[in-house]
Amino acid sequence: MVLPNETKKKSALLQGPDDQVLDLALRPTTFNDFIGQENVKGNLAILIGAAKKRNEPLEHILIHGPSGLGKTTLAYLIAKESGAGIRITSGAAMEKAGDIGSILTGLSDGDFLFIDEVHRLNKTVEETLYPAMENYCLDIIIGKGTSAKTLQVKLPRFTLIAATTRISLLSNPFRSRFGAHYKLDFYNQKEIEKILQRSAQLLKVKTGDGALAKIAASSRFTPRIANRLLKRTRDYAQVKNSPILTEPLATEALSLLGIDELGLDATDRKILDVISKNFNGGPAGLKSIAAAIAEEEETIEDVYEPYLMQIGFLARTSRGRVLTDLAAKHLGLKKTDQQSLI
Ligand SMILES: Nc1ncnc2c1ncn2[C@@H]1O[C@H](COP(=O)(O)OP(=O)(O)OP(=O)(O)O)[C@@H](O)[C@H]1O
Ligand SMILES: [Mg+2]
């Protein structure tokens, strides 16, 4: 099964050829299996519990955070916990007001509509959503010019769950129409190890002491990447005829994949290298970095930068990206006099 919201382009870091299948196979189906993000889970439990007591639909929910941290998973879990249906679409998939109109009119009372990559919605579709979100109605304009008439269509009482990796691209009027707003953060080592334990069980991978800890440390503290690395390292152990994925085998496999002990891959190193060598440590504009390493700006911003900033290797300033001292040390770069490392 391929879901429409999962067809978007992702970097090789986040998605290999069979990773959509992997995502589906390993996606938690209960809140118990959804490890970490305790704050978000706690708040959601209250939101869902209160709405159930009042017998009302949930408030509209906006979830944001870097790729692979569990936004789509949470949307499914919210619908399941509420015992309602969920319809999935993506911001880029809707071009006209009619596109969203036909989806909304097809919903049943209490249903959820999940819009992934909501920052890609165009203005017309976004504005069509406003009355739908506020009053569960749709304004349809019939005719043109002076003879145009507005017809109001009543909609079922639905809940919109929107997900985005780019919260800053959402307009204020849109943002303010969501009653609940959750941010997903990177996980910690222990949480990723727990996620990997569950995945290893599901994939029937036998692991030796320290193997999962090793993979977790290289996972950028992102569940999707952790699961992907588990699968790649398992493949490596199989090729080496080992029934158990041991720590040394995991280490060898990761180094063969070009992933270092901090989870940085070749593209991360290229980004840091370019800022260091071509721009003397920065500031460097996103456009220039993207051009220098032949990678898309969006991929750099969505996939690579959040983690590089999280580990304190990269800083964003008003004049561009700047390499930190920590990054220079990790890469063994020399800090020259002209370099404006921070
Ligand atoms: N909290 C969690 N516990 C266990 N597994 C998780 C958790 N969060 C995510 N995963 C795993 O990671 C995979 C990716 O998560 P998901 O598709 O929900 O991420 P996303 O935030 O929607 O990413 P994107 O922005 O790329 O759409 C899931 O299929 C699941 O296997
Ligand atoms: Mg998603």
Tab-separated table of N, CA, C and O and ligand atoms in Angstrom, residues 5-6 8 10 23 27 66-73 75-76 114 116-117 163-165 224, ligand 2:
chain	number	residue	atom	x	y	z
A	5	ASN	N	0.388	10.638	0.845
A	5	ASN	CA	1.222	11.616	1.538
A	5	ASN	C	2.663	11.161	1.629
A	5	ASN	O	3.529	11.905	2.028
A	6	GLU	N	2.926	9.926	1.274
A	6	GLU	CA	4.278	9.423	1.447
A	6	GLU	C	5.025	9.394	0.117
A	6	GLU	O	6.106	8.829	0.017
A	8	LYS	N	6.133	11.932	-1.490
A	8	LYS	CA	6.996	13.084	-1.727
A	8	LYS	C	8.455	12.662	-1.818
A	8	LYS	O	8.863	11.624	-1.309
A	10	LYS	N	12.220	12.484	-1.020
A	10	LYS	CA	13.049	12.637	0.172
A	10	LYS	C	14.479	12.353	-0.219
A	10	LYS	O	14.750	11.718	-1.216
A	23	ASP	N	8.597	1.783	6.635
A	23	ASP	CA	7.834	2.733	7.463
A	23	ASP	C	6.499	2.121	7.872
A	23	ASP	O	6.095	2.197	9.023
A	27	ARG	N	5.574	1.049	11.673
A	27	ARG	CA	4.836	2.171	12.263
A	27	ARG	C	4.037	1.731	13.494
A	27	ARG	O	3.255	0.776	13.409
A	66	PRO	N	11.086	18.075	12.179
A	66	PRO	CA	11.853	17.506	11.066
A	66	PRO	C	11.316	16.155	10.579
A	66	PRO	O	10.586	15.476	11.298
A	67	SER	N	11.711	15.805	9.387
A	67	SER	CA	11.273	14.584	8.727
A	67	SER	C	11.625	13.327	9.528
A	67	SER	O	12.706	13.261	10.112
A	68	GLY	N	10.711	12.388	9.542
A	68	GLY	CA	11.009	11.069	10.124
A	68	GLY	C	10.855	10.978	11.621
A	68	GLY	O	11.210	9.965	12.225
A	69	LEU	N	10.280	12.024	12.261
A	69	LEU	CA	10.162	12.003	13.727
A	69	LEU	C	8.815	11.467	14.208
A	69	LEU	O	8.620	11.301	15.406
A	70	GLY	N	7.866	11.246	13.293
A	70	GLY	CA	6.617	10.616	13.738
A	70	GLY	C	5.348	11.428	13.541
A	70	GLY	O	4.338	11.132	14.161
A	71	LYS	N	5.351	12.425	12.647
A	71	LYS	CA	4.158	13.257	12.458
A	71	LYS	C	2.998	12.429	11.873
A	71	LYS	O	1.882	12.455	12.389
A	72	THR	N	3.288	11.712	10.781
A	72	THR	CA	2.245	10.914	10.139
A	72	THR	C	1.763	9.820	11.087
A	72	THR	O	0.560	9.570	11.207
A	73	THR	N	2.703	9.203	11.781
A	73	THR	CA	2.352	8.151	12.736
A	73	THR	C	1.377	8.688	13.776
A	73	THR	O	0.368	8.051	14.085
A	75	ALA	N	-0.675	11.178	13.540
A	75	ALA	CA	-1.987	11.454	12.943
A	75	ALA	C	-2.830	10.177	12.911
A	75	ALA	O	-4.011	10.186	13.293
A	76	TYR	N	-2.224	9.073	12.495
A	76	TYR	CA	-2.948	7.795	12.474
A	76	TYR	C	-3.384	7.396	13.876
A	76	TYR	O	-4.490	6.914	14.085
A	114	PHE	N	-6.163	14.356	7.226
A	114	PHE	CA	-4.739	14.608	7.459
A	114	PHE	C	-4.141	15.242	6.203
A	114	PHE	O	-4.187	14.668	5.118
A	116	ASP	N	-0.669	16.349	4.818
A	116	ASP	CA	0.775	16.328	5.016
A	116	ASP	C	1.387	17.478	4.207
A	116	ASP	O	0.761	17.956	3.254
A	117	GLU	N	2.577	17.905	4.568
A	117	GLU	CA	3.252	18.996	3.860
A	117	GLU	C	2.304	20.165	3.637
A	117	GLU	O	2.166	20.671	2.528
A	163	ALA	N	0.399	18.488	9.005
A	163	ALA	CA	1.791	18.267	9.391
A	163	ALA	C	2.700	19.065	8.475
A	163	ALA	O	2.409	19.241	7.289
A	164	THR	N	3.768	19.564	9.040
A	164	THR	CA	4.733	20.296	8.223
A	164	THR	C	6.139	20.211	8.814
A	164	THR	O	6.299	20.097	10.024
A	165	THR	N	7.110	20.249	7.921
A	165	THR	CA	8.504	20.349	8.365
A	165	THR	C	8.908	21.828	8.388
A	165	THR	O	9.993	22.170	8.818
A	224	ARG	N	12.958	7.113	11.801
A	224	ARG	CA	12.978	6.539	10.448
A	224	ARG	C	14.398	6.144	10.051
A	224	ARG	O	14.619	5.094	9.453
B	2	MG	MG	4.928	12.069	7.294
